[in-house]
Amino acid sequence: MKDFVARCQSFTDRVALVSEGKPYTYAALLHDSKYLAQFLLGDQPDLLEARVAFFIPSSYAYVQTQWAIWRAGGIAVPLCTSHPLPSLEYTIRDTGAQLLITTRAHEPFLRPLTHSGSLTIFCLEDLPHDLPTYPPLPEINSDRKAMILYTSGTTNLPKGVVSTHRNIQAQIQSLVDAWEWSAEDHILNVLPLHHVHGIVNVLCCALWSGASCTLLPKFDPQEVWEHFQNDTLTLFMAVPTIYFKLIAYYEQTDAATRQILRTSCGKFRLMVSGSAALPVSVLEKWQTLSGHTLLERYGMTEIGMALSNPYRGTRRAGHVGLPLPGIQVRLVNEANTPVDPGQPGEIQVKGDTVFEAYWQKPEATKDSFTEDGWFRTGDIAVRDEDSYKILGRNSVDIIKSGAYKISALEIEEVLRQHPEIRECGVVGLPDEEWGEIIAAALVVRQPLDESDLKAWLKTQMPAYRIPRKYIYLDDLPRNALGKVTKNELKGQFK
Ligand code: MLC
Ligand code: AMP
C-alpha cells in the first residue's frame, strides 16, 4: 500500500476516477481515503488485519473505502451488492467481520445482519466533518493480508481467498508491464467490484498507472455504447457475455447508428476478454464490428492473471497465450509430472501473484498446492505452437455462467432444502451468450410451479446462480457406487 500511495502522490492533479459523471483527482482520493482511515482507526494505531466488509456499488465511495481499509491496516472484504442476505451473512460470519461499511440507501436492507449482535453497520454519510484526533497511518508491510474475495469451488460453500498486498502488487505489475498501461490511459469499468477482474485488472491497474477509470454501477449495453462515443477511452476489459450483449445491441440498431458505434471503437488501444472462454464466434463478430482483435487472457481469483495473448503480436482465437511477466506456469499429468509438449495437463502456477491461503481453511489450502509449492488450478490446457489453449476443468461440478464461477453442489444443497424436492442434480450446459447455462434435474414429491421455485431461490442465492432450465425425472442417473453421473445427466437436457 505504501508503494501505491507513493505512486499516486506523483499524479495528484490527474483524474483518478469518474463516478456518477463527476471527476475525482488522485489528490482527492488520497485525502478522502486517509480521512476515512483515520476515522476507522479511532484511538487504535493499526487495524491489525481486522476484516472490514463493505457493501457499496461501484463508485468513488467504493474506492475511498477500499483504500481507507488498506491504509488503516485492515483486510478489505468487498460484498456483492446483488447478493441476497443469506449469502452476505455467510461472508460476514466466515470472515468474522465486525464492521460493515455502506451507505444510508442500503442500510435498511442490511440491518438484519446486525441481529446476531457482533456486527456494526457504519454509513458513509455519517462520517463526521471533524475527528477528535488525526492519528498517523500505520506502515503496512507488503506481506500483510489485504483482501478476501469469495470464490466457489468443488466444496459446497464458497471459500475466502486471502491475498496479501504483495500478491496484489505483483498481479498489477505483471499486467501493467504486459499491456503497457500508462498515465494516458482511460478505462471504463462495468464489472462487479467483488472479483479480481474488476478490482485488480481494471481498477487497481488504472490507479497504479496514474490513469483514469470511469466507474459504472452496473453493466448496461446502451450506456456502454454511449460512453464509447462520448468518453476519451483507451482501454476496455470485460467478460465474453458482455461482448456478446454489446454485439446484440449493435445488431438491433439502424445503419447510421452502427456506423457511429463502429467509429467509436477506433479510439481504443486495447480491448481484453477473460474470466471465461471467449467463443471464436464472438471474437470474430467483435473483430468485424470494431476492428479490434480481442486480447484473451486466463486467470483465477487465487492467482490473478497467468496467461495472456500478446499486446503486440498475433493473438490466436481460442487460445490464451503465454505466461505473463513474473509468472511461472506448467502443465502436469495426474501423477503431478510435467507433460510432454502437445499433451494436455492441469495448469499449475507459481509466483508472487499466487494468494496466501483460503481464509481459515488450512486443509483446503494445503490440498490446493503441490509439495513443491505449485498452485493447482484445476483447469486443463494444452500448449500448442507457443500458446496455451484451455480445454476445460477437471471437475464437472464447477460451472462458469456469465463469467461467475458457480458450484453445482452449492445449488443442489439449496434445492434440497425445498420441501417438494426429493433429489436433484445440477449441471452447466454450453451456451454462446452465458458460457454455460445452469440446468437442474429434479426428482419431486409433487409437481412444482417453476416461477414459485425461482422466486424462492432468489431469496436464498444470488440471481446468477439460479438454474434457468429444469427437467423432472423419476430418478437421477447413477454409477455403480450410487454417485450421480453428471455427464450422463447433461445428455438428458434437450
Ligand atoms: C443473469 N441472467 C442470466 C444469468 N445471469 N440468465 C442466464 N444465466 C445467467 N448466468 C438473467 C437475469 O435473470 C435477467 O433475466 C437478465 O439475465 C439480466 O440480469 P442481470 O443480472 O441484469 O444481467 P446482466 O447485467 O446482463 O449481467 C450479465 C453480466 C454479469 C455478464 C454483466 O453476469 C457480470 O457482471 N458478470 C461478470 C462476473 C465477473 O466479474 N466475473 C469475474 C470473476 S474473476 P430477467 O428474465 O430477470 O430479465 C475471474 C478470474 C479472471 O473469473 O480470470 O478474471
Ligand atoms: P474465478 O474462480 O471466478 O476466479 O474463475 C477462474 C476460472 O475462470 C478459471 O479457473 C478458469 O476456469 C476460468 N477462466 C478464466 N479465464 C478464462 C479463459 N480465458 N478461458 C477459459 N476459462 C477461463
XYZ file of C-alpha atoms and ligand atoms in Angstrom:
571
model
C 0.000 0.000 0.000
C 2.947 2.269 0.750
C 4.076 1.958 -2.899
C 0.574 2.566 -4.162
C 0.231 5.758 -2.131
C 3.722 6.945 -3.115
C 2.932 6.466 -6.799
C -0.368 8.335 -6.519
C 1.440 11.270 -4.937
C 3.069 11.908 -8.307
C -0.305 12.062 -10.089
C -2.165 14.339 -7.671
C -3.791 16.694 -10.206
C -4.827 13.972 -12.611
C -8.306 12.474 -12.653
C -8.255 9.107 -10.911
C -11.932 8.236 -11.067
C -15.128 9.364 -12.719
C -18.176 8.336 -10.729
C -21.789 9.353 -11.368
C -20.406 11.685 -14.025
C -18.145 13.533 -11.548
C -14.319 13.526 -11.784
C -12.181 12.872 -8.677
C -8.447 13.609 -8.656
C -5.725 11.457 -7.125
C -5.291 14.210 -4.527
C -8.960 13.834 -3.519
C -8.669 10.055 -3.296
C -5.516 10.304 -1.178
C -7.108 12.872 1.126
C -10.524 11.219 1.474
C -9.174 7.704 1.994
C -6.730 8.982 4.622
C -9.529 10.772 6.487
C -11.740 7.672 6.469
C -8.754 5.543 7.537
C -8.153 7.884 10.489
C -11.815 7.647 11.435
C -11.673 3.820 11.253
C -8.583 3.797 13.443
C -10.118 5.953 16.170
C -7.690 5.531 19.046
C -6.017 2.364 17.707
C -2.655 2.662 15.942
C -3.439 -0.092 13.405
C -6.479 -2.227 12.488
C -4.113 -5.221 12.578
C -5.847 -7.171 9.824
C -9.353 -6.776 11.203
C -11.766 -7.783 8.444
C -13.855 -4.842 7.300
C -16.747 -5.679 4.985
C -18.181 -3.081 2.633
C -21.372 -3.091 0.598
C -21.031 -0.194 -1.823
C -21.894 -0.135 -5.530
C -19.048 0.550 -7.937
C -18.374 4.255 -7.311
C -15.880 6.719 -5.831
C -17.161 5.797 -2.345
C -16.236 2.160 -3.025
C -12.625 3.066 -3.835
C -12.341 5.552 -0.959
C -13.486 2.792 1.411
C -11.238 0.092 -0.027
C -8.212 2.379 0.265
C -9.163 3.538 3.762
C -9.338 -0.070 4.988
C -5.948 -0.820 3.433
C -4.347 2.351 4.774
C -5.641 1.659 8.291
C -4.201 -1.881 8.233
C -7.462 -3.789 7.771
C -8.443 -6.566 5.372
C -10.914 -5.393 2.725
C -13.923 -7.678 2.222
C -15.966 -6.309 -0.707
C -19.516 -7.651 -0.750
C -21.536 -8.271 -3.888
C -24.304 -5.664 -3.986
C -26.712 -8.019 -5.761
C -26.406 -10.855 -3.222
C -29.380 -11.713 -1.010
C -28.985 -11.594 2.780
C -28.158 -15.300 3.365
C -25.114 -15.031 1.033
C -23.968 -11.799 2.696
C -24.483 -13.276 6.132
C -22.298 -16.240 5.182
C -19.446 -13.928 4.127
C -19.746 -11.782 7.253
C -19.816 -14.835 9.511
C -16.985 -16.607 7.695
C -14.647 -13.605 7.765
C -15.680 -12.634 11.296
C -16.058 -9.024 10.126
C -17.342 -6.831 12.931
C -17.745 -3.704 10.844
C -19.762 -3.292 7.662
C -19.428 -0.021 5.753
C -22.254 1.017 3.448
C -24.453 3.972 2.534
C -27.779 5.082 4.017
C -29.629 3.865 0.927
C -28.552 0.261 1.648
C -28.623 0.271 5.439
C -32.296 -0.825 5.849
C -31.694 -3.885 3.639
C -28.545 -4.814 5.578
C -29.884 -4.116 9.087
C -30.996 -7.747 9.774
C -27.294 -8.713 9.605
C -26.727 -6.869 12.883
C -29.248 -9.027 14.776
C -26.589 -11.507 15.839
C -25.089 -8.643 17.878
C -21.490 -8.874 16.678
C -21.753 -6.641 13.591
C -21.908 -2.850 13.452
C -23.020 -1.015 10.333
C -21.480 2.332 9.512
C -22.980 4.601 6.815
C -20.505 6.812 4.968
C -22.900 9.768 5.188
C -22.363 9.663 8.984
C -18.642 10.379 8.673
C -18.117 13.417 10.950
C -16.692 16.625 9.492
C -14.044 16.716 12.201
C -12.249 13.956 14.087
C -11.196 14.152 17.759
C -7.688 13.046 16.722
C -5.855 12.621 13.443
C -3.626 9.603 14.141
C -0.696 8.802 11.851
C -1.466 5.929 9.483
C 0.370 2.662 10.186
C 3.199 1.368 7.990
C 1.761 -1.604 6.119
C 4.279 -4.319 5.377
C 3.593 -5.884 1.956
C 3.305 -9.375 3.455
C 0.233 -8.370 5.376
C -3.180 -9.621 4.313
C -5.046 -7.097 2.156
C -8.221 -8.607 0.771
C -10.560 -11.595 0.963
C -12.576 -12.457 -2.161
C -15.044 -15.339 -2.167
C -14.893 -17.989 -4.840
C -16.826 -21.205 -5.381
C -15.051 -24.499 -5.712
C -15.685 -28.203 -5.504
C -16.800 -27.841 -1.897
C -20.379 -26.787 -1.316
C -19.663 -23.362 0.188
C -17.511 -20.560 -1.252
C -14.024 -20.124 0.169
C -12.358 -16.839 1.072
C -9.222 -16.227 -0.995
C -6.743 -14.199 1.065
C -4.348 -12.021 -0.943
C -1.549 -10.004 0.586
C -0.500 -6.524 -0.527
C 2.499 -8.187 -2.193
C 0.218 -10.534 -4.176
C -1.978 -7.696 -5.402
C 1.013 -5.551 -6.295
C 2.584 -8.416 -8.263
C -0.706 -9.015 -10.078
C -0.919 -5.343 -11.029
C 2.738 -5.007 -12.046
C 2.558 -8.011 -14.333
C -0.455 -6.622 -16.251
C 0.838 -3.054 -16.321
C 4.041 -4.321 -17.958
C 2.390 -6.760 -20.368
C -0.372 -4.465 -21.592
C 1.698 -1.258 -21.447
C -0.537 0.745 -19.123
C 0.352 4.436 -18.779
C -0.969 7.593 -17.142
C -2.520 8.495 -20.507
C -4.956 5.583 -20.284
C -8.657 5.864 -19.543
C -10.707 2.736 -18.864
C -14.435 2.133 -18.417
C -15.353 -0.323 -15.664
C -18.655 -2.184 -15.908
C -17.570 -5.265 -13.968
C -18.668 -6.052 -10.416
C -16.110 -4.970 -7.818
C -16.109 -8.122 -5.686
C -13.973 -10.110 -8.138
C -10.380 -9.908 -9.268
C -11.201 -8.960 -12.877
C -12.852 -5.645 -11.961
C -10.786 -4.943 -8.836
C -7.259 -5.755 -9.983
C -7.204 -5.813 -13.797
C -9.269 -2.660 -14.196
C -9.376 -0.520 -11.061
C -6.004 -1.209 -9.426
C -4.055 -1.235 -12.709
C -5.573 2.148 -13.612
C -4.721 3.707 -10.227
C -1.217 2.198 -10.170
C -0.555 3.777 -13.579
C -1.933 7.245 -12.871
C -4.657 6.557 -15.447
C -8.389 7.374 -15.176
C -11.165 4.911 -14.526
C -14.824 5.681 -15.180
C -16.997 3.552 -12.927
C -20.498 2.473 -13.881
C -22.583 0.888 -11.105
C -23.829 -1.848 -13.449
C -23.407 -3.150 -16.974
C -25.924 -1.829 -19.466
C -25.148 -2.212 -23.201
C -26.718 1.083 -24.257
C -24.811 3.003 -21.580
C -21.547 1.341 -22.550
C -22.027 2.298 -26.198
C -22.798 5.870 -25.108
C -19.558 6.019 -23.115
C -17.673 4.593 -26.087
C -18.929 7.559 -28.117
C -18.555 10.335 -25.559
C -15.522 9.480 -23.404
C -11.816 9.653 -24.210
C -11.390 5.933 -23.546
C -8.295 3.952 -24.484
C -8.993 0.584 -22.795
C -11.917 -1.774 -22.224
C -11.901 -5.074 -20.340
C -14.883 -7.372 -19.958
C -16.126 -10.942 -19.854
C -17.325 -12.730 -23.029
C -21.044 -12.359 -22.107
C -20.612 -8.583 -22.101
C -19.118 -8.585 -25.606
C -21.976 -10.872 -26.697
C -24.518 -8.370 -25.306
C -22.744 -5.367 -26.871
C -22.843 -7.126 -30.249
C -26.559 -7.956 -29.784
C -27.287 -4.297 -29.002
C -25.291 -3.131 -32.035
C -27.102 -5.561 -34.323
C -30.506 -4.145 -33.494
C -29.554 -0.542 -34.347
C -30.031 1.112 -37.773
C -27.236 1.503 -40.330
C -26.418 5.128 -39.386
C -26.126 4.272 -35.673
C -23.970 1.249 -36.461
C -21.562 3.482 -38.309
C -21.316 5.769 -35.234
C -20.806 2.815 -32.871
C -18.138 1.285 -35.097
C -16.287 4.595 -35.318
C -16.376 4.955 -31.517
C -14.210 1.817 -31.189
C -11.408 3.436 -33.183
C -10.010 5.400 -30.224
C -9.209 2.324 -28.101
C -5.691 0.948 -27.991
C -6.706 -2.382 -26.401
C -9.801 -4.443 -25.651
C -9.459 -7.507 -23.416
C -11.675 -10.515 -22.747
C -11.323 -13.012 -19.925
C -12.752 -14.825 -16.891
C -14.382 -17.400 -19.186
C -13.711 -18.904 -22.602
C -14.257 -16.419 -25.420
C -16.254 -18.144 -28.177
C -14.442 -17.780 -31.518
C -17.777 -16.572 -32.997
C -17.836 -13.648 -30.524
C -14.182 -12.798 -31.197
C -14.847 -12.761 -34.946
C -18.044 -10.704 -34.747
C -16.354 -8.168 -32.483
C -13.403 -8.006 -34.887
C -15.677 -7.232 -37.840
C -17.667 -4.703 -35.832
C -14.886 -2.858 -34.008
C -11.673 -3.598 -35.876
C -10.207 -4.962 -32.611
C -8.933 -8.488 -32.128
C -9.865 -9.085 -28.508
C -6.874 -9.976 -26.356
C -7.922 -13.119 -24.473
C -6.182 -13.925 -21.215
C -6.618 -16.522 -18.476
C -6.710 -16.018 -14.724
C -8.275 -17.042 -11.451
C -9.131 -15.385 -8.138
C -6.330 -17.310 -6.404
C -3.587 -16.328 -8.861
C -4.610 -13.126 -10.611
C -3.785 -13.387 -14.297
C -1.429 -16.101 -15.532
C -1.602 -16.398 -19.323
C -2.164 -13.744 -21.958
C -2.158 -13.315 -25.682
C 0.402 -10.689 -26.712
C -0.288 -6.960 -26.619
C 1.981 -6.650 -29.625
C 1.979 -9.618 -31.946
C -0.577 -12.117 -33.165
C -3.498 -13.022 -30.919
C -4.796 -16.519 -31.561
C -8.536 -17.201 -31.443
C -9.450 -19.909 -28.926
C -6.067 -19.548 -27.192
C -4.938 -17.711 -24.074
C -1.306 -17.058 -24.945
C 1.781 -17.437 -22.782
C 2.741 -16.775 -19.138
C 2.592 -13.114 -18.090
C 5.779 -11.432 -16.777
C 6.913 -12.873 -13.429
C 4.571 -15.880 -13.522
C 5.619 -19.496 -13.807
C 3.180 -21.908 -15.441
C 3.435 -25.659 -16.032
C 1.140 -28.465 -17.199
C 1.154 -31.726 -15.250
C -0.487 -35.139 -15.559
C -2.428 -36.947 -12.833
C 0.837 -38.130 -11.273
C 1.837 -34.472 -10.967
C 4.608 -34.882 -13.529
C 5.089 -32.247 -16.247
C 3.544 -33.458 -19.517
C 5.316 -33.789 -22.862
C 4.847 -30.919 -25.349
C 1.442 -31.104 -27.029
C -0.079 -33.237 -24.240
C -2.945 -31.949 -22.081
C -2.366 -31.373 -18.388
C -3.530 -29.414 -15.368
C -2.319 -25.797 -15.250
C -0.185 -25.138 -12.183
C 1.093 -21.701 -11.255
C 3.844 -20.275 -9.060
C 4.926 -16.726 -8.276
C 4.306 -13.668 -6.121
C 0.845 -13.292 -7.645
C -0.383 -16.514 -6.024
C -2.644 -15.995 -2.997
C -1.605 -16.713 0.577
C -4.343 -19.062 1.798
C -8.029 -19.858 1.900
C -9.385 -17.982 4.888
C -9.292 -20.269 7.921
C -9.159 -23.399 5.768
C -5.667 -24.828 6.244
C -6.618 -28.235 4.826
C -8.132 -26.770 1.652
C -5.083 -24.509 1.290
C -2.694 -27.418 1.694
C -4.624 -29.528 -0.828
C -4.544 -26.776 -3.414
C -0.729 -26.667 -3.546
C 1.750 -29.359 -4.585
C 4.517 -30.259 -2.162
C 6.902 -28.068 -4.121
C 4.635 -25.033 -3.951
C 2.742 -25.013 -7.269
C -0.906 -23.935 -7.097
C -3.229 -26.480 -8.703
C -5.776 -24.528 -10.774
C -7.992 -27.498 -11.733
C -8.031 -26.181 -15.328
C -6.863 -28.461 -18.120
C -4.900 -27.000 -21.022
C -2.567 -27.943 -23.837
C 0.322 -25.913 -25.176
C 0.441 -25.847 -28.962
C 2.561 -23.655 -31.250
C 3.605 -21.416 -28.409
C 0.204 -20.668 -26.973
C -1.881 -22.333 -24.291
C -5.401 -23.500 -25.065
C -7.853 -24.163 -22.224
C -9.634 -27.487 -22.687
C -11.891 -27.465 -19.632
C -11.871 -28.193 -15.923
C -11.118 -31.348 -14.013
C -14.398 -31.004 -12.098
C -17.814 -31.192 -13.746
C -19.269 -29.529 -10.633
C -17.770 -26.131 -11.410
C -19.888 -24.046 -13.755
C -18.952 -20.700 -15.337
C -22.032 -18.709 -16.252
C -21.773 -15.017 -17.172
C -18.125 -15.494 -16.013
C -19.288 -16.135 -12.458
C -17.835 -19.324 -11.010
C -20.636 -21.397 -9.586
C -20.569 -24.646 -7.626
C -23.224 -27.143 -8.747
C -23.038 -28.653 -5.242
C -23.923 -25.325 -3.631
C -27.065 -25.014 -5.756
C -28.025 -28.642 -5.091
C -27.688 -28.040 -1.356
C -30.174 -25.156 -1.553
C -32.587 -27.037 -3.850
C -32.662 -29.965 -1.402
C -33.940 -27.626 1.291
C -37.148 -27.099 -0.717
C -39.905 -29.225 0.836
C -41.125 -30.638 -2.511
C -37.699 -31.611 -3.872
C -36.581 -35.132 -3.042
C -33.372 -35.239 -5.084
C -31.608 -33.054 -7.625
C -28.598 -32.782 -9.911
C -27.230 -29.507 -11.278
C -25.076 -29.189 -14.402
C -23.822 -26.486 -16.789
C -24.913 -26.668 -20.443
C -22.851 -24.932 -23.166
C -24.286 -21.600 -24.276
C -22.843 -18.950 -26.588
C -24.166 -15.990 -24.568
C -23.576 -17.131 -20.981
C -20.721 -19.622 -21.478
C -22.796 -22.145 -19.610
C -26.466 -22.141 -18.600
C -27.277 -23.669 -15.245
C -29.684 -26.589 -15.524
C -31.313 -28.646 -12.771
C -32.799 -32.124 -12.899
C -35.354 -32.522 -10.127
C -36.983 -35.533 -8.534
C -40.051 -34.009 -6.881
C -42.589 -35.204 -4.331
C -45.339 -33.445 -6.263
C -45.449 -31.103 -9.299
C -43.774 -27.733 -8.720
C -44.606 -24.276 -10.017
C -41.311 -23.178 -11.625
C -41.870 -19.444 -11.128
C -42.598 -20.042 -7.426
C -39.454 -22.126 -7.186
C -37.359 -19.397 -8.875
C -38.848 -16.718 -6.596
C -37.943 -18.830 -3.549
C -34.429 -19.481 -4.870
C -33.940 -15.730 -5.306
C -34.296 -15.283 -1.558
C -31.658 -17.956 -0.961
C -28.920 -17.338 -3.516
C -27.586 -14.723 -5.962
C -29.764 -14.412 -9.110
C -26.931 -15.550 -11.391
C -26.830 -18.930 -9.611
C -30.498 -19.742 -10.221
C -30.984 -22.624 -12.698
C -32.587 -21.474 -15.961
C -33.564 -24.929 -17.284
C -35.397 -27.681 -15.413
C -36.255 -31.285 -16.192
C -38.203 -33.667 -13.989
C -37.006 -37.249 -13.600
C -38.200 -40.280 -11.641
C -34.611 -40.842 -10.595
C -31.157 -39.436 -11.348
C -28.655 -41.443 -13.432
C -26.093 -43.050 -11.078
C -22.976 -45.175 -11.341
C -22.397 -48.457 -9.519
C -21.342 -46.558 -6.376
C -24.612 -44.593 -6.342
C -22.959 -41.342 -7.416
C -24.904 -39.150 -9.854
C -23.267 -39.335 -13.289
C -23.249 -35.707 -14.331
C -22.128 -36.244 -17.929
C -24.994 -38.653 -18.462
C -27.339 -36.189 -16.781
C -26.222 -33.421 -19.174
C -27.318 -35.618 -22.071
C -30.854 -35.710 -20.689
C -31.393 -31.978 -21.306
C -32.566 -31.356 -24.862
C -28.380 -13.152 -15.301
N -29.333 -13.684 -16.102
C -28.939 -14.878 -16.530
C -27.688 -15.087 -15.910
N -27.364 -14.003 -15.164
N -29.507 -15.781 -17.339
C -28.842 -16.918 -17.567
N -27.645 -17.202 -16.999
C -27.041 -16.303 -16.189
N -25.856 -16.573 -15.669
C -30.584 -13.072 -16.498
C -31.282 -12.417 -15.330
O -32.057 -13.318 -14.607
C -32.133 -11.402 -16.025
O -33.253 -12.044 -16.604
C -31.250 -10.948 -17.171
O -30.335 -12.013 -17.416
C -30.480 -9.715 -16.798
O -29.874 -9.925 -15.494
P -28.697 -9.021 -14.991
O -28.155 -9.503 -13.708
O -29.107 -7.594 -15.132
O -27.682 -9.417 -16.089
P -26.598 -8.562 -16.709
O -26.353 -7.278 -16.007
O -26.852 -8.510 -18.169
O -25.367 -9.493 -16.307
C -24.545 -10.068 -17.175
C -23.103 -9.780 -16.773
C -22.859 -10.274 -15.342
C -22.246 -10.518 -17.761
C -22.816 -8.279 -16.853
O -23.148 -11.644 -15.294
C -21.469 -9.977 -14.872
O -21.165 -8.853 -14.468
N -20.554 -10.958 -14.977
C -19.142 -10.749 -14.632
C -18.738 -11.591 -13.467
C -17.252 -11.399 -13.176
O -16.753 -10.282 -12.971
N -16.500 -12.479 -13.190
C -15.071 -12.422 -12.994
C -14.671 -13.392 -11.890
S -12.925 -13.285 -11.623
P -34.723 -11.475 -16.442
O -35.557 -12.516 -17.114
O -34.892 -11.373 -14.966
O -34.660 -10.159 -17.160
C -12.290 -14.458 -12.655
C -10.818 -14.507 -12.806
C -10.490 -13.989 -14.173
O -13.003 -15.126 -13.305
O -9.893 -14.702 -14.972
O -10.858 -12.853 -14.418
P -12.742 -17.450 -10.640
O -12.575 -18.548 -9.696
O -14.097 -16.830 -10.633
O -11.646 -16.517 -10.482
O -12.641 -18.078 -12.074
C -11.437 -18.597 -12.554
C -11.713 -19.582 -13.635
O -12.241 -18.938 -14.796
C -10.509 -20.300 -14.106
O -10.141 -21.340 -13.227
C -10.951 -20.793 -15.471
O -11.711 -21.976 -15.338
C -11.878 -19.686 -15.949
N -11.246 -18.787 -16.904
C -10.676 -17.582 -16.700
N -10.243 -17.067 -17.862
C -10.527 -17.970 -18.836
C -10.343 -18.030 -20.252
N -9.785 -17.037 -20.932
N -10.757 -19.139 -20.893
C -11.337 -20.160 -20.250
N -11.557 -20.152 -18.908
C -11.163 -19.079 -18.219
